[in-house]
Coordinates of N, CA and C in Angstrom, one line a residue:
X19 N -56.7 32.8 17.4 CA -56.4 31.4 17.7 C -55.0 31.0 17.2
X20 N -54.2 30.4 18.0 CA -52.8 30.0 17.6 C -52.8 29.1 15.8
X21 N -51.9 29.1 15.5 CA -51.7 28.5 14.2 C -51.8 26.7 14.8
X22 N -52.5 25.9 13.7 CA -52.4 24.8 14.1 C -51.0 23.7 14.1
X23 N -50.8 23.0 15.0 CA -49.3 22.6 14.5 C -48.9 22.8 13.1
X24 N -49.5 21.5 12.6 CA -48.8 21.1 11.9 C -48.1 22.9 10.5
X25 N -48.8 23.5 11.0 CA -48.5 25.0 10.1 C -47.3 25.4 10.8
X26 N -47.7 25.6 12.3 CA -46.6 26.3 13.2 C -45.1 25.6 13.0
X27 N -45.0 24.3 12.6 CA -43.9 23.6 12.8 C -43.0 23.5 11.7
X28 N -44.2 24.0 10.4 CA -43.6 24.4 9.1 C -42.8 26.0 8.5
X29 N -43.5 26.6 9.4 CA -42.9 28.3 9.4 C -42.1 27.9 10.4
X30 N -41.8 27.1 11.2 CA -40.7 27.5 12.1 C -39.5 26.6 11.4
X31 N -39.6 25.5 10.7 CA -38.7 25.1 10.3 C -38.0 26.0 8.9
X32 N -38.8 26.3 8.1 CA -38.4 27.4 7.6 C -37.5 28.8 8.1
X33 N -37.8 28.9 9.0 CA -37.3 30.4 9.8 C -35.9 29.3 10.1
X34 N -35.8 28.3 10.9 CA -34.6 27.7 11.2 C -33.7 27.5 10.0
X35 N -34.2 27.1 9.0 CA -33.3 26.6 7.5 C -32.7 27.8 6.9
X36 N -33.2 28.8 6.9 CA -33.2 29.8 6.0 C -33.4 31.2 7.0
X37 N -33.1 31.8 8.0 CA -33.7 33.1 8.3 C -33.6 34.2 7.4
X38 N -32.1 34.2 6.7 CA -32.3 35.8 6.2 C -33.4 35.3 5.4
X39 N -33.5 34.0 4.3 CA -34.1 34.1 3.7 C -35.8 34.3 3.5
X40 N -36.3 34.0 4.8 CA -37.5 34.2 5.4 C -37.6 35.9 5.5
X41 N -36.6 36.6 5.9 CA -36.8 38.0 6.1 C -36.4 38.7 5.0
X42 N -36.5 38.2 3.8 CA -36.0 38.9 2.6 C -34.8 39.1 2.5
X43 N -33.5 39.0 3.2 CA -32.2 39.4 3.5 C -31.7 38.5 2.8
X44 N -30.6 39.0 1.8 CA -29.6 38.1 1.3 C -28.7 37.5 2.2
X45 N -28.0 36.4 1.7 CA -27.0 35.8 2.7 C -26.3 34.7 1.9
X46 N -24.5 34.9 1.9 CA -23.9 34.1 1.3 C -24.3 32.7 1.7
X47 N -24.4 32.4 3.0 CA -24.3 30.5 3.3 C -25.5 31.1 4.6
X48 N -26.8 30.4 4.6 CA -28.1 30.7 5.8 C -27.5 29.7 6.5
X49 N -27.3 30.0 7.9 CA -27.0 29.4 8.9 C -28.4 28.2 9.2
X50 N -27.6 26.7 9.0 CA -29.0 25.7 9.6 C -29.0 25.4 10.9
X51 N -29.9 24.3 11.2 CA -29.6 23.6 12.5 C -30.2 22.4 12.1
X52 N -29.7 21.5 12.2 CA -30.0 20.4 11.8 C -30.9 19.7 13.1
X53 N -32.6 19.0 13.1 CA -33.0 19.4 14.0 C -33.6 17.4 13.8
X54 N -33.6 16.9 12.6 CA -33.6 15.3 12.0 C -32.0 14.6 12.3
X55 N -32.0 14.0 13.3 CA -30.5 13.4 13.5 C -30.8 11.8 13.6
X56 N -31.7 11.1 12.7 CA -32.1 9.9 13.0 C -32.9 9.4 13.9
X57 N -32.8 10.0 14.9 CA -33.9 10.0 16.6 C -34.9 9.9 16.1
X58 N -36.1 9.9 17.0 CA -37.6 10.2 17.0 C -37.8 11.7 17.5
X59 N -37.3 12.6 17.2 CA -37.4 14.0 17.2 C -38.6 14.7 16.7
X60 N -39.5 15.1 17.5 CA -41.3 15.5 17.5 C -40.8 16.8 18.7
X61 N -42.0 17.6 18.2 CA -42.9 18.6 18.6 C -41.8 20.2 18.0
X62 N -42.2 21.1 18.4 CA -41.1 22.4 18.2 C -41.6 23.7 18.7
X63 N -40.6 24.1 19.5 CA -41.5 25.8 19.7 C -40.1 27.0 20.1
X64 N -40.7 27.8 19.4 CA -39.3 28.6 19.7 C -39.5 30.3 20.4
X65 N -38.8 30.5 21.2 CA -39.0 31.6 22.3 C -39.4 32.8 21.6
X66 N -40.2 33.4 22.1 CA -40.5 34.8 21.0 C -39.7 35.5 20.5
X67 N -38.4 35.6 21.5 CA -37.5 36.6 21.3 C -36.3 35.9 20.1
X68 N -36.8 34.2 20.0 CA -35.5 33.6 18.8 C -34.8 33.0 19.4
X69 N -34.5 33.1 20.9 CA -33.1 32.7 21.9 C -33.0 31.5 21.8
X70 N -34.1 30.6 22.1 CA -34.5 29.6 22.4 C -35.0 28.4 21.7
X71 N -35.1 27.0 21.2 CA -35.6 26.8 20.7 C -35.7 25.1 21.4
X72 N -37.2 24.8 21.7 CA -37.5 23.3 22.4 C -38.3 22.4 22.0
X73 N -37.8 21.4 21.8 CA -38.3 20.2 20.9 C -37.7 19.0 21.9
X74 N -38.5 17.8 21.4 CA -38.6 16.4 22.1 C -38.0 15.7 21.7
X75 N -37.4 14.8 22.4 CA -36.3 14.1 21.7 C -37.2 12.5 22.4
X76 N -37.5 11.7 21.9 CA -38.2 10.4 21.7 C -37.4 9.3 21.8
X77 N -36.9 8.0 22.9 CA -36.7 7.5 22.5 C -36.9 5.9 21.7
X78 N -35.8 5.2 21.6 CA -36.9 4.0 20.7 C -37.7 3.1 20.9
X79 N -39.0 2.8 20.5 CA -40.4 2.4 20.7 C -40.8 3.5 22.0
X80 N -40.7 4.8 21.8 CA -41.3 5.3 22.7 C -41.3 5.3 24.4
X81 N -40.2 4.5 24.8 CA -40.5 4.1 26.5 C -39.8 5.2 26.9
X82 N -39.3 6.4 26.7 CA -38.8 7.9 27.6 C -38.8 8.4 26.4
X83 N -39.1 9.9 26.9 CA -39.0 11.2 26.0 C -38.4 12.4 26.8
X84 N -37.6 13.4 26.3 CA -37.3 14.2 27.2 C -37.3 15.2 26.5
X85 N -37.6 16.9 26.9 CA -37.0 17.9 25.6 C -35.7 18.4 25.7
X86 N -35.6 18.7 24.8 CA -34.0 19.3 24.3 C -34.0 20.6 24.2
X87 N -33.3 21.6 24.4 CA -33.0 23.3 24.3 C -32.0 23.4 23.1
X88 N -31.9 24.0 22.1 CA -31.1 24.5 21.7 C -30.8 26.3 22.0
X89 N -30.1 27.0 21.8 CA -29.6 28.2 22.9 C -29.5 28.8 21.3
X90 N -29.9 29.8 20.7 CA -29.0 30.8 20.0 C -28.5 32.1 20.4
X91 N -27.1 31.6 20.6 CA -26.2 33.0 21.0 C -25.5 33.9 19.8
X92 N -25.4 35.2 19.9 CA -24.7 35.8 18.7 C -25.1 35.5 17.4
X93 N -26.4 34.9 17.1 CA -27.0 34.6 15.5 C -26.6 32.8 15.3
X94 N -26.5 32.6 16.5 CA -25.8 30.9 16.5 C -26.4 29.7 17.2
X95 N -27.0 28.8 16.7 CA -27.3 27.6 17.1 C -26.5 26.7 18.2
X96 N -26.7 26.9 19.0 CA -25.7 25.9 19.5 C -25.8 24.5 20.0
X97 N -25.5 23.8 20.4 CA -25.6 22.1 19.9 C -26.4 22.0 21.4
X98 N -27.8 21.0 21.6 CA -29.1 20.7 22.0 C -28.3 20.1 23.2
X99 N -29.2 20.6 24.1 CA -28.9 20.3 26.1 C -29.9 19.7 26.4
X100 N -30.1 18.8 27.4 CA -31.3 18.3 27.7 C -32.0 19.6 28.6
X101 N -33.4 20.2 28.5 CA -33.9 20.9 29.3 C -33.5 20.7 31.0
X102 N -32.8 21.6 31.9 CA -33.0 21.5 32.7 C -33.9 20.9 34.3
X103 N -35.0 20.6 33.6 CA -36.3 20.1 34.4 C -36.9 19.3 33.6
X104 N -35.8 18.8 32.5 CA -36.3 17.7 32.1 C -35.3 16.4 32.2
X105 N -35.7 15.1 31.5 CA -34.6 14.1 31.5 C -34.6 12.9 32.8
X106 N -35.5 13.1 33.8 CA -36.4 12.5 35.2 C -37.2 11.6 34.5
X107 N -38.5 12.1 34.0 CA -39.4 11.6 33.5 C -39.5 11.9 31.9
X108 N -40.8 11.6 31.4 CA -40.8 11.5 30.1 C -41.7 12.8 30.0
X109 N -41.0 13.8 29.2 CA -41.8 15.3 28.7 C -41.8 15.1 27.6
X110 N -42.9 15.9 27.1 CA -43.5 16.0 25.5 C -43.6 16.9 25.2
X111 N -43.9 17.6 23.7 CA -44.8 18.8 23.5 C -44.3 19.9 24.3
X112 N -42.9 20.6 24.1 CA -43.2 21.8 24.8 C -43.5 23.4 23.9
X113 N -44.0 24.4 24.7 CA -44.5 25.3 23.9 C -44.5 26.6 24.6
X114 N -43.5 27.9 24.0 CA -43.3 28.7 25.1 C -44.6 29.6 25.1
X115 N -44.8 30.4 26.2 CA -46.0 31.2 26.0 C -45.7 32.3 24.9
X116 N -46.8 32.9 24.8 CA -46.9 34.4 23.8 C -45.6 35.3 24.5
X117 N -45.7 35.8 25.7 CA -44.8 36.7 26.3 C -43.5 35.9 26.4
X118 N -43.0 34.7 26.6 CA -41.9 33.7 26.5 C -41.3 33.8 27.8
X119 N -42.6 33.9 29.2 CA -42.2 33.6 30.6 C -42.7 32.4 30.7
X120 N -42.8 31.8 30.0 CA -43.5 30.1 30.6 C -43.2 29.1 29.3
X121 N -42.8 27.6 29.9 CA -43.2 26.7 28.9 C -44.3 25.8 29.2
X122 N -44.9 25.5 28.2 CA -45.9 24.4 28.9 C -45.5 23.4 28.1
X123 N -45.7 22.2 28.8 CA -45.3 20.7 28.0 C -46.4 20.0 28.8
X124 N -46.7 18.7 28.1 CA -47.0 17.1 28.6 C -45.8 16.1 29.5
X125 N -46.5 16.1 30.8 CA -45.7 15.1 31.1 C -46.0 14.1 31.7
X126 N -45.3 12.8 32.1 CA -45.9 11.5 33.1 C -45.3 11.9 34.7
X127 N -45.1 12.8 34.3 CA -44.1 13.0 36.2 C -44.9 12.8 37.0
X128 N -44.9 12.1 38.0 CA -45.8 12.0 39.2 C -46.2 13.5 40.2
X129 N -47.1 13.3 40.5 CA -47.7 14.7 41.6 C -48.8 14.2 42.4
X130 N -49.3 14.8 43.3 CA -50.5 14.4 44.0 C -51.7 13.8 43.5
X131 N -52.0 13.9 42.1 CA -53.2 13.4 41.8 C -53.1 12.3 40.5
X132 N -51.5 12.2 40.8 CA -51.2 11.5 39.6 C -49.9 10.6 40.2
X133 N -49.8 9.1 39.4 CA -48.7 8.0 40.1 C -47.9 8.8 39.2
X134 N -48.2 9.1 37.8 CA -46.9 9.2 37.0 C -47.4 8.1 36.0
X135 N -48.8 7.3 35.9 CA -49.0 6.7 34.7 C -49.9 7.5 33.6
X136 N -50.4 8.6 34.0 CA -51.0 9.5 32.6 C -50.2 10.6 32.0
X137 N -50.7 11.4 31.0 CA -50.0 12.8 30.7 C -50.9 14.1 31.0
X138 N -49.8 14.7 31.8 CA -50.9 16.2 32.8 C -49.9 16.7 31.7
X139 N -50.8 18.4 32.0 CA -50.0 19.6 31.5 C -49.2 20.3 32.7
X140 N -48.1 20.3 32.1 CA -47.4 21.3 33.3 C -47.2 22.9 32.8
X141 N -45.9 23.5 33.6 CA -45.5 24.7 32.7 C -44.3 24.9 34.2
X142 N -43.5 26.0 33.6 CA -41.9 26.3 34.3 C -42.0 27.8 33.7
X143 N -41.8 28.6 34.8 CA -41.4 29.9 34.5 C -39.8 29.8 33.7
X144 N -39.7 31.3 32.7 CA -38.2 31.0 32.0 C -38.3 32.8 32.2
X145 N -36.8 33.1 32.5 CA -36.5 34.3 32.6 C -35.0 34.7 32.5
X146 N -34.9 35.6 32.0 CA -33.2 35.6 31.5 C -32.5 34.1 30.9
X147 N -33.2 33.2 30.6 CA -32.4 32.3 30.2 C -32.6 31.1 31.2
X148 N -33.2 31.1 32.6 CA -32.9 30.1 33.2 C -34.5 30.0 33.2
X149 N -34.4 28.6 33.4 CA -36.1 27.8 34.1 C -36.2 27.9 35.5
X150 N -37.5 28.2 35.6 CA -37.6 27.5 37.4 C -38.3 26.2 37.6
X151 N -38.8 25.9 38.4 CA -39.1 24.6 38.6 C -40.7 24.4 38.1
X152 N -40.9 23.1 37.8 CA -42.4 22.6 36.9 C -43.2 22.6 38.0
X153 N -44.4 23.3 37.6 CA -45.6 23.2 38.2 C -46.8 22.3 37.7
X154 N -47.2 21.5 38.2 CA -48.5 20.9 37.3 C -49.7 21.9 37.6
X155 N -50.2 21.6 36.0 CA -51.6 23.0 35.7 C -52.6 21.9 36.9
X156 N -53.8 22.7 37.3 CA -54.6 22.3 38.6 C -55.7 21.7 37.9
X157 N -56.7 20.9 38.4 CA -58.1 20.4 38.1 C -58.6 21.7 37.7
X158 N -59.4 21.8 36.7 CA -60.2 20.5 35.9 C -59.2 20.7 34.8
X159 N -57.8 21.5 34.4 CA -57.3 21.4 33.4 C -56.6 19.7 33.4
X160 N -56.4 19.2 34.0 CA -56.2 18.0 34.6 C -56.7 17.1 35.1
X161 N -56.6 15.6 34.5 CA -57.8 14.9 34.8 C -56.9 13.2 34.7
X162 N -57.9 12.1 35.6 CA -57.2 10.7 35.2 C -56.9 10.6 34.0
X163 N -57.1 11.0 33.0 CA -57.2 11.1 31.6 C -56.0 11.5 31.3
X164 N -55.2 11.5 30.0 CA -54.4 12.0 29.0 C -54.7 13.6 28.6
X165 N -53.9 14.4 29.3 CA -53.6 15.9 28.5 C -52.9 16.0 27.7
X166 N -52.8 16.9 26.6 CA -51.9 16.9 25.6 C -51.9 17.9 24.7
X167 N -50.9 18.3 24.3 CA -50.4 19.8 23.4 C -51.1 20.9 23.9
X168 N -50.6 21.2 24.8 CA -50.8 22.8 25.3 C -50.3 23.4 24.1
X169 N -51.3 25.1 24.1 CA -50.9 26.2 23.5 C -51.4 26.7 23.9
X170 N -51.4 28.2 24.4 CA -51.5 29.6 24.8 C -51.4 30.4 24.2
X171 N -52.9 31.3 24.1 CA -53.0 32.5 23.2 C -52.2 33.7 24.7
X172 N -52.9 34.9 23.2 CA -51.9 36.0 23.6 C -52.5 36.2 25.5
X173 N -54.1 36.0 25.5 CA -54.9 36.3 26.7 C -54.6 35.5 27.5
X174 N -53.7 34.6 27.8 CA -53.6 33.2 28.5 C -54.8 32.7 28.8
X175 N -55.4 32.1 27.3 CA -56.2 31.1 27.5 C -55.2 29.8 27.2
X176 N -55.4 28.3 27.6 CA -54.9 27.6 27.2 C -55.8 26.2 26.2
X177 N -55.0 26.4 25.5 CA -55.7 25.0 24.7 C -55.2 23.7 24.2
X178 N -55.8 22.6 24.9 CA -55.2 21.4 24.5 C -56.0 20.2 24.5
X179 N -55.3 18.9 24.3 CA -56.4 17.9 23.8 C -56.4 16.8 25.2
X180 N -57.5 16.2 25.0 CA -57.8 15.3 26.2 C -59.0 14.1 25.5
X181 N -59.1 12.9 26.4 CA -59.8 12.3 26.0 C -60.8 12.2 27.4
X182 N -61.3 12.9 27.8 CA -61.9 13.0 29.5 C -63.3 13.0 28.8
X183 N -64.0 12.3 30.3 CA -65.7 12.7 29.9 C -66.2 13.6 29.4
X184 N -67.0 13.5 28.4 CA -67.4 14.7 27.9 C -67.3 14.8 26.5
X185 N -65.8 14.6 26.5 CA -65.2 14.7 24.9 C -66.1 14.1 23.5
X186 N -66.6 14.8 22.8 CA -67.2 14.3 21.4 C -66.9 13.2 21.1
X187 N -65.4 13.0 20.8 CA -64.6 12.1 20.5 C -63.1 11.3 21.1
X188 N -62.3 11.2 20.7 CA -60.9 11.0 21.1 C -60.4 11.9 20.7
X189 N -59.8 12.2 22.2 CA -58.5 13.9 22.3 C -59.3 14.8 21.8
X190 N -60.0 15.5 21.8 CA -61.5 17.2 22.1 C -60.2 17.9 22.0
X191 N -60.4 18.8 21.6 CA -59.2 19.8 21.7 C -60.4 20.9 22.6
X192 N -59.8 21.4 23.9 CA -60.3 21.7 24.7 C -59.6 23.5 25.2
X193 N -60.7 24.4 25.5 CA -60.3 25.3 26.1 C -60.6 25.5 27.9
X194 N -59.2 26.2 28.3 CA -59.2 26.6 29.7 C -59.0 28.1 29.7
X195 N -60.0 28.6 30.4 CA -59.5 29.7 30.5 C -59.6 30.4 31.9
X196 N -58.3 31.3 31.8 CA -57.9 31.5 33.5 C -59.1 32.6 34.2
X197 N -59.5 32.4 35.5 CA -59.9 33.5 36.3 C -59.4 33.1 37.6
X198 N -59.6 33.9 38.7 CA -59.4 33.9 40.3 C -59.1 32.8 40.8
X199 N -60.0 31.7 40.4 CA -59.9 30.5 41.2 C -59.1 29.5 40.1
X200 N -58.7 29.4 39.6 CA -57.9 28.7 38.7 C -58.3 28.7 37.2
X201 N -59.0 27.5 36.6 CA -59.1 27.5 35.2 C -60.9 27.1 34.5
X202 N -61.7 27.5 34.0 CA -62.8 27.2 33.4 C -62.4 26.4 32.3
X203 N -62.6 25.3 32.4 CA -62.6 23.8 31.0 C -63.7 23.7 30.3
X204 N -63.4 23.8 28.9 CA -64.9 23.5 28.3 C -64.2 23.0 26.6
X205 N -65.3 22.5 26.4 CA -65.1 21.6 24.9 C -65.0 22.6 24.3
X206 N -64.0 23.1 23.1 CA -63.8 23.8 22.2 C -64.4 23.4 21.1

């Protein structure tokens, strides 16, 4: 089972503040990234391979959100881009897969079964560094309802929260898991 946020977002901020120091490695001055700039700056996930790193940038009282890329080239941080296929609509939560060919996020973007007033899960293939274009995940991973915080194990199962029929409570943290015809949803 993936690490739950609030852990995942603490090893990774650590690994950002400090790496050698996380890898035992001495180091006169640990390279930061300063990732708190006053904003509403939520969510975090970083490419398996390190290159990468995508977080949400919120703006104030919440009416748009978009994510942000930071790039490390050469052992180096470099100063936060708006994602590509993001900065349209309001994206949340993104989270690259186990293999780090996909991101999945929350978003309000409009699609066929949606105006653009709830949050579906999407995902964007990433390869050599570039995105391709956002797909929204299919019924029943998607519903009139609120999706939210995708994560993906190593099997591409995906897991995330929703408040849809069914739900025990508010936001179920729910599994999909993939076969032939698309996705099996069930209360986790």
């Amino acid at each position: 089972l993936p690490l739950p946020h609030c852990c995942f977002r603490l090893v990774m901020l650590l690994i950002l503040v400090s790496p050698a120091a996380v890898l035992g490695e001495s180091a006169a001055q640990p390279k930061r990234l300063a990732l708190s700039d006053g904003f509403n700056n939520r969510d975090l996930s970083i490419s398996p391979d390190g290159t990468m790193l995508a977080t949400t940038l919120m703006a104030p009282r919440n009416t748009f959100s978009a994510i942000l890329l930071y790039a490390n080239t050469s052992g180096s941080w470099q100063d936060a881009a708006v994602a590509p296929f993001s900065g349209r609509f309001s994206d949340i939560e993104p989270m690259f897969s186990p293999d780090g060919k996909r991101l999945y996020f929350a978003s309000k973007r409009p699609h066929l079964n949606n105006k653009g007033d709830n949050w579906d899960i999407w995902r964007v293939s990433f390869s050599n560094g570039t995105f391709g274009e956002p797909e929204v995940l299919p019924e029943p991973v998607n519903t009139e309802n609120d999706e939210f915080y995708p994560t993906v194990t190593l099997d591409d199962v995906l897991y995330f929260t929703s408040a849809r029929p069914g739900s025990l409570g508010n936001e179920d943290i729910f599994r999909a898991t993939p076969h032939a015809n698309g996705y099996a949803v069930e209360n986790a």
